[in-house]
Short mmCIF file of C-alpha atoms in Angstrom, two decimals:
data_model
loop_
_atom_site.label_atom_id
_atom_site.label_comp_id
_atom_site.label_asym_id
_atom_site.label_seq_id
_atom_site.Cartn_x
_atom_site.Cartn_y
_atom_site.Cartn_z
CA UNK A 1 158.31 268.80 -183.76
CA UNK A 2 158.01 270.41 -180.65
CA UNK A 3 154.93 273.16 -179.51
CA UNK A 4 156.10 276.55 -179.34
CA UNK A 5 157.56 277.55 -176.43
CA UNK A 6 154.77 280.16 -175.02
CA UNK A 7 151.85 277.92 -175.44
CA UNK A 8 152.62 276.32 -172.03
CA UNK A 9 151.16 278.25 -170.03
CA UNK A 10 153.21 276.80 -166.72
CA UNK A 11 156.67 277.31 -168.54
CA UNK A 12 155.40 281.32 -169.15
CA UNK A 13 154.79 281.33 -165.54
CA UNK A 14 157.89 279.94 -164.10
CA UNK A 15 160.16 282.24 -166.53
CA UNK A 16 158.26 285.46 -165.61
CA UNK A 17 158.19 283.95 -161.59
CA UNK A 18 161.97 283.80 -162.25
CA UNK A 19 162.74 287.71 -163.69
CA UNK A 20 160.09 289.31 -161.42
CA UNK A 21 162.21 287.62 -158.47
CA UNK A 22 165.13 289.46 -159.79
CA UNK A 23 163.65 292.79 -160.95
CA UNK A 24 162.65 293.30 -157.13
CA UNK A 25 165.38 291.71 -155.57
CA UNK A 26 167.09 294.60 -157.73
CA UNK A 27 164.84 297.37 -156.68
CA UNK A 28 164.98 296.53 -153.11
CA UNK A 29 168.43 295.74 -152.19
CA UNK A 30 168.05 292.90 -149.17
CA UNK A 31 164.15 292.16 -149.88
CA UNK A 32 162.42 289.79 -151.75
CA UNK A 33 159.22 288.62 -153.55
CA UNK A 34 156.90 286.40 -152.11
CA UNK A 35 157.91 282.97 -152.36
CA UNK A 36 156.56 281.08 -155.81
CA UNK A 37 154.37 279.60 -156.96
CA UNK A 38 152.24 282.32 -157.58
CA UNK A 39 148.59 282.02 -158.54
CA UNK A 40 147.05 284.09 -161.11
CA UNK A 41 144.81 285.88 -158.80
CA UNK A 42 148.65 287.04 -156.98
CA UNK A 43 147.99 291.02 -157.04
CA UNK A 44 150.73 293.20 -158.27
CA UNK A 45 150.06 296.26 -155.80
CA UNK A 46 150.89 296.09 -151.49
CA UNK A 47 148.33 293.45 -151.30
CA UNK A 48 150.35 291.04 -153.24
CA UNK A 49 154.07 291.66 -154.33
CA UNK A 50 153.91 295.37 -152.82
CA UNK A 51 154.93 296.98 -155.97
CA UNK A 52 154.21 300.83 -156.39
CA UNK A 53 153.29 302.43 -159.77
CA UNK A 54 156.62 302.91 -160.54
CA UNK A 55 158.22 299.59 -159.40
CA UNK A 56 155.43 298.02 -161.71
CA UNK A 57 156.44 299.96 -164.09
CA UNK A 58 160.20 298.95 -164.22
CA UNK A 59 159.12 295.11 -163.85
CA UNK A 60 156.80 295.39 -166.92
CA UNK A 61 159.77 296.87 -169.10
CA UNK A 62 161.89 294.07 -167.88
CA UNK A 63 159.48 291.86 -169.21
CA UNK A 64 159.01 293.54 -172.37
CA UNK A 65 162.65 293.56 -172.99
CA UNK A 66 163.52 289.85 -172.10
CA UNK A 67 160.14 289.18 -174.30
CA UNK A 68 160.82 291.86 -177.16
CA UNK A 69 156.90 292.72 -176.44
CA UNK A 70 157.34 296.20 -177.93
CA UNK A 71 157.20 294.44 -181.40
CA UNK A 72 153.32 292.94 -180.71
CA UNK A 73 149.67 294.84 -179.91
CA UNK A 74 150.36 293.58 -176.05
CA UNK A 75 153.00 296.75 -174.80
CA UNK A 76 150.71 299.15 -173.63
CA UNK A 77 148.81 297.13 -171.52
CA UNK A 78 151.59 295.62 -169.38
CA UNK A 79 151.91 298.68 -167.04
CA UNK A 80 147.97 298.68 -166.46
CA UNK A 81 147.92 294.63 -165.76
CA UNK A 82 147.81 294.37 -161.68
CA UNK A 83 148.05 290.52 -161.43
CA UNK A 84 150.39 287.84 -161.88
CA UNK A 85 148.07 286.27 -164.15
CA UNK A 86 147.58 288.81 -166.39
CA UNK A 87 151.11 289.54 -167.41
CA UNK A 88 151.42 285.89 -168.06
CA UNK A 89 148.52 285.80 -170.18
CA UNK A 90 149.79 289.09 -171.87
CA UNK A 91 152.92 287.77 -172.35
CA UNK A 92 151.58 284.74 -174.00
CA UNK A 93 149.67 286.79 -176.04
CA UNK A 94 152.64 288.71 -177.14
CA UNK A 95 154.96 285.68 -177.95
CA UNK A 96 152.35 284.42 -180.22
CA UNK A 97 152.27 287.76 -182.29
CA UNK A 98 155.89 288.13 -182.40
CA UNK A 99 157.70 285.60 -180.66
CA UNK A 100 160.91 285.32 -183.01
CA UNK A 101 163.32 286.95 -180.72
CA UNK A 102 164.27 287.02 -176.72
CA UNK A 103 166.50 289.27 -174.92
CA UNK A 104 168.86 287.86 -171.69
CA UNK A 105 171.05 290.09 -169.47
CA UNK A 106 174.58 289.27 -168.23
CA UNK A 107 175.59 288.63 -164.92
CA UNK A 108 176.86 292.68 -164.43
CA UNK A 109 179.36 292.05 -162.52
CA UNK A 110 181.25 295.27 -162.52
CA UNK A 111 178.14 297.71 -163.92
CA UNK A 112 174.89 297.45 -165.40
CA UNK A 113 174.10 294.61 -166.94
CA UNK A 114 174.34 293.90 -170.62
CA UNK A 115 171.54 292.86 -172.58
CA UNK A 116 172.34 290.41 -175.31
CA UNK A 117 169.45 289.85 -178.09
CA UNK A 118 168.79 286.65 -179.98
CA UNK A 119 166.77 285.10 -182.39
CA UNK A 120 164.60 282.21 -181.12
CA UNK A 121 165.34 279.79 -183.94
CA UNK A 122 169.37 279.68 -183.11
CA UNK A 123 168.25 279.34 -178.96
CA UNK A 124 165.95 275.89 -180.67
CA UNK A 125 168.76 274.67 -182.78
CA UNK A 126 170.84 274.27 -179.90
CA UNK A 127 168.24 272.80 -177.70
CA UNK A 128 167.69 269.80 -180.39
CA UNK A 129 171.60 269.24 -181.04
CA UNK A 130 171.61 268.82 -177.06
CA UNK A 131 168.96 266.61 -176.83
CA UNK A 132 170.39 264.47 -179.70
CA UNK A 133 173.82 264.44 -177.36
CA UNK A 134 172.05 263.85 -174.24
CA UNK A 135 169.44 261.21 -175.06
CA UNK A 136 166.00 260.93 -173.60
CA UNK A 137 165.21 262.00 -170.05
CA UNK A 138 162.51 260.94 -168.03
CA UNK A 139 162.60 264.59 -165.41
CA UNK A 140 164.63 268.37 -165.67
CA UNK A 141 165.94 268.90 -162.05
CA UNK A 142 166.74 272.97 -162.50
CA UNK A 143 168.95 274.96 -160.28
CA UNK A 144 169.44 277.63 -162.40
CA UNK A 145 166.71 280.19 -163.00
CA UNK A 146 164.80 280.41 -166.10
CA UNK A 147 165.30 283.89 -167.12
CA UNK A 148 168.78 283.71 -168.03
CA UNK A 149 170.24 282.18 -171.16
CA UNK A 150 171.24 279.07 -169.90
CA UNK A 151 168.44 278.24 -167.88
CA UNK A 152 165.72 279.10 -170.45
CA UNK A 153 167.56 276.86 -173.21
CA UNK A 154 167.77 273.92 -170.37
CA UNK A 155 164.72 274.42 -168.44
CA UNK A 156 162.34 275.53 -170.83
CA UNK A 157 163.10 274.48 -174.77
CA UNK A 158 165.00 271.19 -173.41
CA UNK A 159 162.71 269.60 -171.24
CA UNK A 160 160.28 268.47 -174.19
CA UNK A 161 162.71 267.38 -176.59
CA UNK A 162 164.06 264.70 -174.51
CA UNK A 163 160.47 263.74 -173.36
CA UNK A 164 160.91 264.82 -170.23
CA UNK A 165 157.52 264.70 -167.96
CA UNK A 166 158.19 267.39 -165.96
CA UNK A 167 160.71 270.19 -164.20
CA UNK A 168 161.75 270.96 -161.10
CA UNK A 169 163.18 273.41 -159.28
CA UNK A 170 165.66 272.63 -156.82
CA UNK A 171 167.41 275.23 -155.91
CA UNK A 172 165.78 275.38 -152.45
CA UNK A 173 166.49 271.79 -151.77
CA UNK A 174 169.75 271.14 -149.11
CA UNK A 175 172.00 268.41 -151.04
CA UNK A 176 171.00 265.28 -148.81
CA UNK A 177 167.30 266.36 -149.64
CA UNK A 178 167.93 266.53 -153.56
CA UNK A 179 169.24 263.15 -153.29
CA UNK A 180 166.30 261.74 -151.74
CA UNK A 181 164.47 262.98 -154.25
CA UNK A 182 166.86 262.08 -157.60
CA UNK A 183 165.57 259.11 -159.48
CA UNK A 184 167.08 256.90 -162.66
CA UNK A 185 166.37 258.80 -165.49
CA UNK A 186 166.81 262.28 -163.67
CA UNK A 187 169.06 265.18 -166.00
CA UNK A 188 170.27 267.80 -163.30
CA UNK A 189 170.77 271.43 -164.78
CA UNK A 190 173.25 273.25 -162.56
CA UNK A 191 176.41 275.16 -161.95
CA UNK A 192 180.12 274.19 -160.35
CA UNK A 193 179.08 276.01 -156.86
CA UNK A 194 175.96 273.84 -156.50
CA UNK A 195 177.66 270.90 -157.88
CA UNK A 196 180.30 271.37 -154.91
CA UNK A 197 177.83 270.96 -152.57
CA UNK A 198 176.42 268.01 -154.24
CA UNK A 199 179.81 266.42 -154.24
CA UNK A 200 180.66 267.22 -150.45
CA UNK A 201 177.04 266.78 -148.86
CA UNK A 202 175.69 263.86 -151.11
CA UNK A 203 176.94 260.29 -150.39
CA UNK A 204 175.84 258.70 -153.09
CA UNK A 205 173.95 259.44 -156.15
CA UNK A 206 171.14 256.74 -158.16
CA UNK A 207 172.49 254.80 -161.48
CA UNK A 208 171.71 256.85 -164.20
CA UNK A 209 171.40 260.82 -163.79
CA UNK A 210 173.09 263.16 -165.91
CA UNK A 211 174.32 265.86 -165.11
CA UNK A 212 174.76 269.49 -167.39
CA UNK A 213 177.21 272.51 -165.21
CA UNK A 214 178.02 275.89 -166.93
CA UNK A 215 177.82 279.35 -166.31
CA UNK A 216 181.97 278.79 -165.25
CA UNK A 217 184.73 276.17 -165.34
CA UNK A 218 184.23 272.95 -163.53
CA UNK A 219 187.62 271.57 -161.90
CA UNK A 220 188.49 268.12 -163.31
CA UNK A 221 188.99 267.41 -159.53
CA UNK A 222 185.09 267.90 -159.12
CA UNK A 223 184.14 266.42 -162.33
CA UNK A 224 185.75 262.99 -161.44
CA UNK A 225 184.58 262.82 -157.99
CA UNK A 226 180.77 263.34 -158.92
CA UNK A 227 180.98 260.43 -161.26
CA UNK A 228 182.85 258.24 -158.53
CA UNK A 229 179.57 259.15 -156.72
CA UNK A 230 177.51 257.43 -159.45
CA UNK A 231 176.54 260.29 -161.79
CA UNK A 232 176.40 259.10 -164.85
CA UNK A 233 177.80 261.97 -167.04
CA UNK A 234 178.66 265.73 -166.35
CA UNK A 235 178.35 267.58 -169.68
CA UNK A 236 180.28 270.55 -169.25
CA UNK A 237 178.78 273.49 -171.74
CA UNK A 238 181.36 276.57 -173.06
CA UNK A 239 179.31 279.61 -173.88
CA UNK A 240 178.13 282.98 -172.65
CA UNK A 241 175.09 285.20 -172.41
CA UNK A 242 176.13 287.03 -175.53
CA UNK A 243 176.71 283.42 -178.12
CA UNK A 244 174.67 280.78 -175.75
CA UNK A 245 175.99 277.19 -176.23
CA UNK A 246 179.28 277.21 -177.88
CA UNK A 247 180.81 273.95 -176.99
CA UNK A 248 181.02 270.67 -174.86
CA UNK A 249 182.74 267.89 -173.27
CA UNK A 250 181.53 265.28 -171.54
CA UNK A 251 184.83 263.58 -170.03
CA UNK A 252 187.53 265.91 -166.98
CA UNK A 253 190.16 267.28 -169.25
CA UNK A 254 188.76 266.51 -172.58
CA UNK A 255 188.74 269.09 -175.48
CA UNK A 256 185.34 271.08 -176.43
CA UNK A 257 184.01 269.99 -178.98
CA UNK A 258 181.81 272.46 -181.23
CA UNK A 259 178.21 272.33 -181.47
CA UNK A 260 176.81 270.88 -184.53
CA UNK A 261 175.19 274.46 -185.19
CA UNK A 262 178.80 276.28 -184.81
CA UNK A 263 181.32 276.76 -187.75
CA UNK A 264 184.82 277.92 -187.74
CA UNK A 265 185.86 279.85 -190.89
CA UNK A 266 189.20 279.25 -192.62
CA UNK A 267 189.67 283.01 -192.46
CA UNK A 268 191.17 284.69 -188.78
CA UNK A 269 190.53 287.90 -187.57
CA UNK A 270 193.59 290.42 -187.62
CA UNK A 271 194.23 289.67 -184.06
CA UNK A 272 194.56 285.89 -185.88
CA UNK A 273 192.05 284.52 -183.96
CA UNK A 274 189.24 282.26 -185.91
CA UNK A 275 185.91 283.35 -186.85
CA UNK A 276 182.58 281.58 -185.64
CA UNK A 277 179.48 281.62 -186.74
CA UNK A 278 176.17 279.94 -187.36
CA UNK A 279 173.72 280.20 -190.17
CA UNK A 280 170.38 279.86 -190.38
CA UNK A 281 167.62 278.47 -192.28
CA UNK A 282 166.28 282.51 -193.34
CA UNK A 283 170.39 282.73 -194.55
CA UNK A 284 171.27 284.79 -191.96
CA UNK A 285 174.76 284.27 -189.84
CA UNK A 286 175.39 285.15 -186.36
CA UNK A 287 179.30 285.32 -185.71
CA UNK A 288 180.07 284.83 -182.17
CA UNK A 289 182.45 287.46 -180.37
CA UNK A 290 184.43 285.38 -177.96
CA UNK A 291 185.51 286.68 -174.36
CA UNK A 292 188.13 283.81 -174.16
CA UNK A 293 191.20 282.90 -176.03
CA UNK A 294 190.79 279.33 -177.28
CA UNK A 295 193.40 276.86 -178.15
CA UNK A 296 192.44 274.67 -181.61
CA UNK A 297 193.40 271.54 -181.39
CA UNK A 298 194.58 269.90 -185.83
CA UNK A 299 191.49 267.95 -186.52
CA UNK A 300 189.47 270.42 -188.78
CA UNK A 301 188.90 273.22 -186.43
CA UNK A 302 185.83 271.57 -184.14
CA UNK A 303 187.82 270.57 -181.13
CA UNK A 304 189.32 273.53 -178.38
CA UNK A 305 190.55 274.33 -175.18
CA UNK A 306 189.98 277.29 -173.85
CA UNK A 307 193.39 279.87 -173.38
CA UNK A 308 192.53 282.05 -170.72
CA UNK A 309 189.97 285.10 -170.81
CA UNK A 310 191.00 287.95 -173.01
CA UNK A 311 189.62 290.68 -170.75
CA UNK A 312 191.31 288.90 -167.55
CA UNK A 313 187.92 288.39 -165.95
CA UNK A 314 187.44 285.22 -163.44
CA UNK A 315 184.05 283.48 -162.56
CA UNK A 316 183.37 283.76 -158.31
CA UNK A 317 180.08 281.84 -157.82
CA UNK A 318 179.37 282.33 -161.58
CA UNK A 319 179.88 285.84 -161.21
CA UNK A 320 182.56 287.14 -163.90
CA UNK A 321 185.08 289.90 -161.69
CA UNK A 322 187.73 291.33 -162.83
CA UNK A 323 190.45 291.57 -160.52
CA UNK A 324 192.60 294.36 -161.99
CA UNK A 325 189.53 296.28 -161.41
CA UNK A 326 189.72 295.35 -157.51
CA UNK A 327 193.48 295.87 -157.46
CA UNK A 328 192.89 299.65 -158.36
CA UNK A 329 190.17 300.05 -155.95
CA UNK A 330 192.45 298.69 -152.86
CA UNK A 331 195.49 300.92 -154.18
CA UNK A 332 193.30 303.65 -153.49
CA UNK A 333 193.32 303.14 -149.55
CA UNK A 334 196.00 305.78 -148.20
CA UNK A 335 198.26 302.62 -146.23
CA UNK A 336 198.38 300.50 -149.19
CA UNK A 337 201.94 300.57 -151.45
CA UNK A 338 201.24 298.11 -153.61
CA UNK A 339 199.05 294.93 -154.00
CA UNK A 340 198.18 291.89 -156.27
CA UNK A 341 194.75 290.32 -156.59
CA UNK A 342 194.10 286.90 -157.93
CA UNK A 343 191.74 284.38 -157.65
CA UNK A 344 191.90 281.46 -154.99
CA UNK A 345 193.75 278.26 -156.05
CA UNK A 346 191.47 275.25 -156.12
CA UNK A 347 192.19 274.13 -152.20
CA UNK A 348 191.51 277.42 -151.08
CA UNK A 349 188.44 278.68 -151.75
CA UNK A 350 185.83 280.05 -154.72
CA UNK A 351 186.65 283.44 -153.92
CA UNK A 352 189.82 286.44 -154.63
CA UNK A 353 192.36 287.07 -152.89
CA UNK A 354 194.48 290.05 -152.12
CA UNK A 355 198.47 290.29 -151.22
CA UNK A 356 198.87 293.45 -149.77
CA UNK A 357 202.47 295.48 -148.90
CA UNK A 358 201.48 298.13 -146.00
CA UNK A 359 202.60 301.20 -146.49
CA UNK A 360 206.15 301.89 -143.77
CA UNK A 361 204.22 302.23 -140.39
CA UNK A 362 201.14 300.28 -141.53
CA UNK A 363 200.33 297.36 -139.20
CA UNK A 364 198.63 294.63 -140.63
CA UNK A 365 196.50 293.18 -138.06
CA UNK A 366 195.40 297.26 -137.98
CA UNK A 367 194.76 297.92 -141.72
CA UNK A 368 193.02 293.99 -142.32
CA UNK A 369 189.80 295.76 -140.97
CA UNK A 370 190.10 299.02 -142.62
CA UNK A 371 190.67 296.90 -145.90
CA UNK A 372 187.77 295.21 -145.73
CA UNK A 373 185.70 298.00 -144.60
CA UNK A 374 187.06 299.81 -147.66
CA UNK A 375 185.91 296.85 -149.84
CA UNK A 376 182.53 296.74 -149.16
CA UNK A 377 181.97 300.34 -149.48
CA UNK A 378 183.48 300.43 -153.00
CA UNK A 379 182.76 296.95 -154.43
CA UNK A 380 180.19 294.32 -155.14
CA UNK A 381 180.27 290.98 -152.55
CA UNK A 382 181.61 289.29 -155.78
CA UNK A 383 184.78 291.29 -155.86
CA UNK A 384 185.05 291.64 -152.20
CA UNK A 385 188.71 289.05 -151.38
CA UNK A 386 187.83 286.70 -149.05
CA UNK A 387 191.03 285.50 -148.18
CA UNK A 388 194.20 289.01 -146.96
CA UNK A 389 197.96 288.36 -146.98
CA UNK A 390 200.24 290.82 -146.03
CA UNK A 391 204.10 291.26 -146.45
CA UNK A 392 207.63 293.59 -147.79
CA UNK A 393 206.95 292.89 -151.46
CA UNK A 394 204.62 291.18 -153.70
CA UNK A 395 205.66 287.69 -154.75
CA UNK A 396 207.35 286.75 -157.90
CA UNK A 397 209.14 284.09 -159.26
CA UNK A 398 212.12 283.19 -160.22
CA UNK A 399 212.03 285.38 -163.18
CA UNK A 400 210.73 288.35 -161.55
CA UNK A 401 207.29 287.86 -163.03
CA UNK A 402 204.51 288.01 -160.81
CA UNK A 403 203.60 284.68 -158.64
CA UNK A 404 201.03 283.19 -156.64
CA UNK A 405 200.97 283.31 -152.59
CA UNK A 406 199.35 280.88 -150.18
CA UNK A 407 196.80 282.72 -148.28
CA UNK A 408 198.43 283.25 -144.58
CA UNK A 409 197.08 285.38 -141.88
CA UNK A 410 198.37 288.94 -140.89
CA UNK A 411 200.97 289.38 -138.82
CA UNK A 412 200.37 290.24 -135.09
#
């Protein structure tokens, strides 16, 4: 049995290192925090991170929140702390009085960021049915950060039960210098936009690393040319901030395959989808509210596919944007008559794309800058297309229903 969570004090560190990064990245648009590791000693005022009474402020209710401090003796005393090392030790102190539950925040893509609450013991059981699938590991490579969902479960709760000596963070690390540094034995904890680079800047990789991607779907395409680079598995994990850990496949194209802690019920909702759920030792269930339509496959309902979102989002950079949403912002512009936004096939690109039909006078090579003037102005970088094709009419098919376009340049 493993040691709770909060009584290392290194792994309390690197997750608050991780949401105090992000808190001021927040609060100051375009700065950042002093680079980690911090010692204890770090101060919190201009002498250290620079934050004023009130940015303190908002970074110790982020910590409360992720922490659920306000249910222990330590939530008055966060505000007053004014070093690194005491809102570690406070939040330490915190866990140990009421540790049962943690709080993560989606990505926000479109709006303020949801938070999504869960109970520590459901976050554990899926950390030991992974480390049952994934066998011992001799290091955690991480780059993912610790204070969301994903990486907490991977970085933090994982590490020890696969016997892991250590983590390491690696998101600073170009490709050819994280292969230098990859060793047999090694499980890397990442996401399809780092694993990209890994397959395009990385030669070859050692005999026996794993490999674990979520956070958005990994192309077959890049799945089997990492292992013809020598990776020895790529576990793809299906899940979201709001369930964690759903699913997962270890094999391009394969079926999910549910968690051992996941259920499906023999009883559909009225939209006919199934019900899942998990239940827990106190006799408590948790029923999971999917965002994606999933297709079971006839062997007792523990095998899917996923169907396609429900609310239409897509995943740029593990960012989920929704491009109806960016449609009806670039209908807005006065020399737009129509458009269609989608996002970029696989040998395009990561990011949208936009088909625009000018309005009669428009030129294109004219309104491509005002377009993406008008983009930044109203939308996140996420949402922003990367790739602008103009013409008469919006593609379709041959049964009139709305097509994809090959991204050409405007017209001069």
């Amino acid at each position: 049995m493993t040691a709770a969570w909060h009584t290392d004090e290194a792994a309390v560190a690197r997750v608050l290192a991780d949401l105090i990064a992000d808190e001021i990245r927040r609060l100051r648009p375009g700065g950042s925090a002093p680079p980690p590791p911090w010692p204890a000693h770090m101060a919190l005022d201009e002498t250290g991170f620079g934050l004023d009474s009130l940015e303190r402020y908002t970074v110790a209710a982020a910590i409360a929140e992720m922490l659920q401090l306000h249910e222990s003796s330590v939530i008055d005393a966060l505000p007053a702390a004014r070093q690194f090392g005491q809102w570690c030790g406070l939040a330490a102190e915190g866990l140990a009085q009421a540790g049962t539950h943690l709080t993560f925040r989606t990505s926000g893509s479109t709006g303020t960021p949801k938070p999504c609450r869960h109970a520590l013991h459901t976050l554990e059981a899926e950390a030991d049915a992974l480390a049952d699938y994934i066998g011992p590991r001799r290091r955690v490579l991480l780059a993912v950060p610790l204070h969301h969902i994903y990486g907490f479960i991977f970085g933090v709760l994982l590490p020890p039960r696969l016997g892991a000596t250590g983590t390491e963070d690696i998101r600073q690390l170009s490709p050819l210098a994280l292969e230098g540094r990859l060793q047999a034995g090694d499980l890397i904890v990442s996401h399809p936009a780092h694993w990209a680079l890994v397959e395009r800047f990385c030669p070859r990789l050692p005999a026996d690393v794993v490999g674990i991607t979520s956070t958005a779907p990994c192309p077959d395409a890049l799945v089997d040319a990492l292992i013809s680079k020598g990776l020895a598995r790529l576990i793809q994990i299906y899940g979201s901030s709001e369930t964690a850990g759903i699913g997962w496949r270890d094999a391009a194209g394969a079926a999910f395959e549910l968690m051992p802690h996941w259920q499906r019920t023999g009883h559909d909702t009225d939209a006919g989808d199934p019900v899942l759920y998990q239940s827990s030792a106190d006799g408590t269930t948790v029923q999971a509210a999917l965002q994606d339509a999933l297709e079971w496959l006839p062997d007792r309902h523990r095998h899917f596919r996923l169907a396609g979102r429900r609310d239409e989002a897509v995943q740029v950079a593990g960012v989920n944007v929704f491009p109806a949403r960016v449609r009806a912002v670039l209908l807005e512009h006065p020399l737009v008559e129509a458009c269609a936004v989608r996002r970029m096939s696989a040998g395009e690109g990561e990011r949208l794309k936009a088909f625009i039909v000018p309005r009669a006078g428009a030129a294109a090579a004219a309104l491509l800058p005002e377009l993406e003037a008008w983009a930044r102005e109203r939308l996140s970088a996420m949402e922003c297309p990367r790739g602008w094709t103009f013409g008469d009419r919006l593609p379709v098919d041959e049964r009139g229903k709305p097509a994809d376009w090959s991204i050409a340049p405007p017209a001069r």
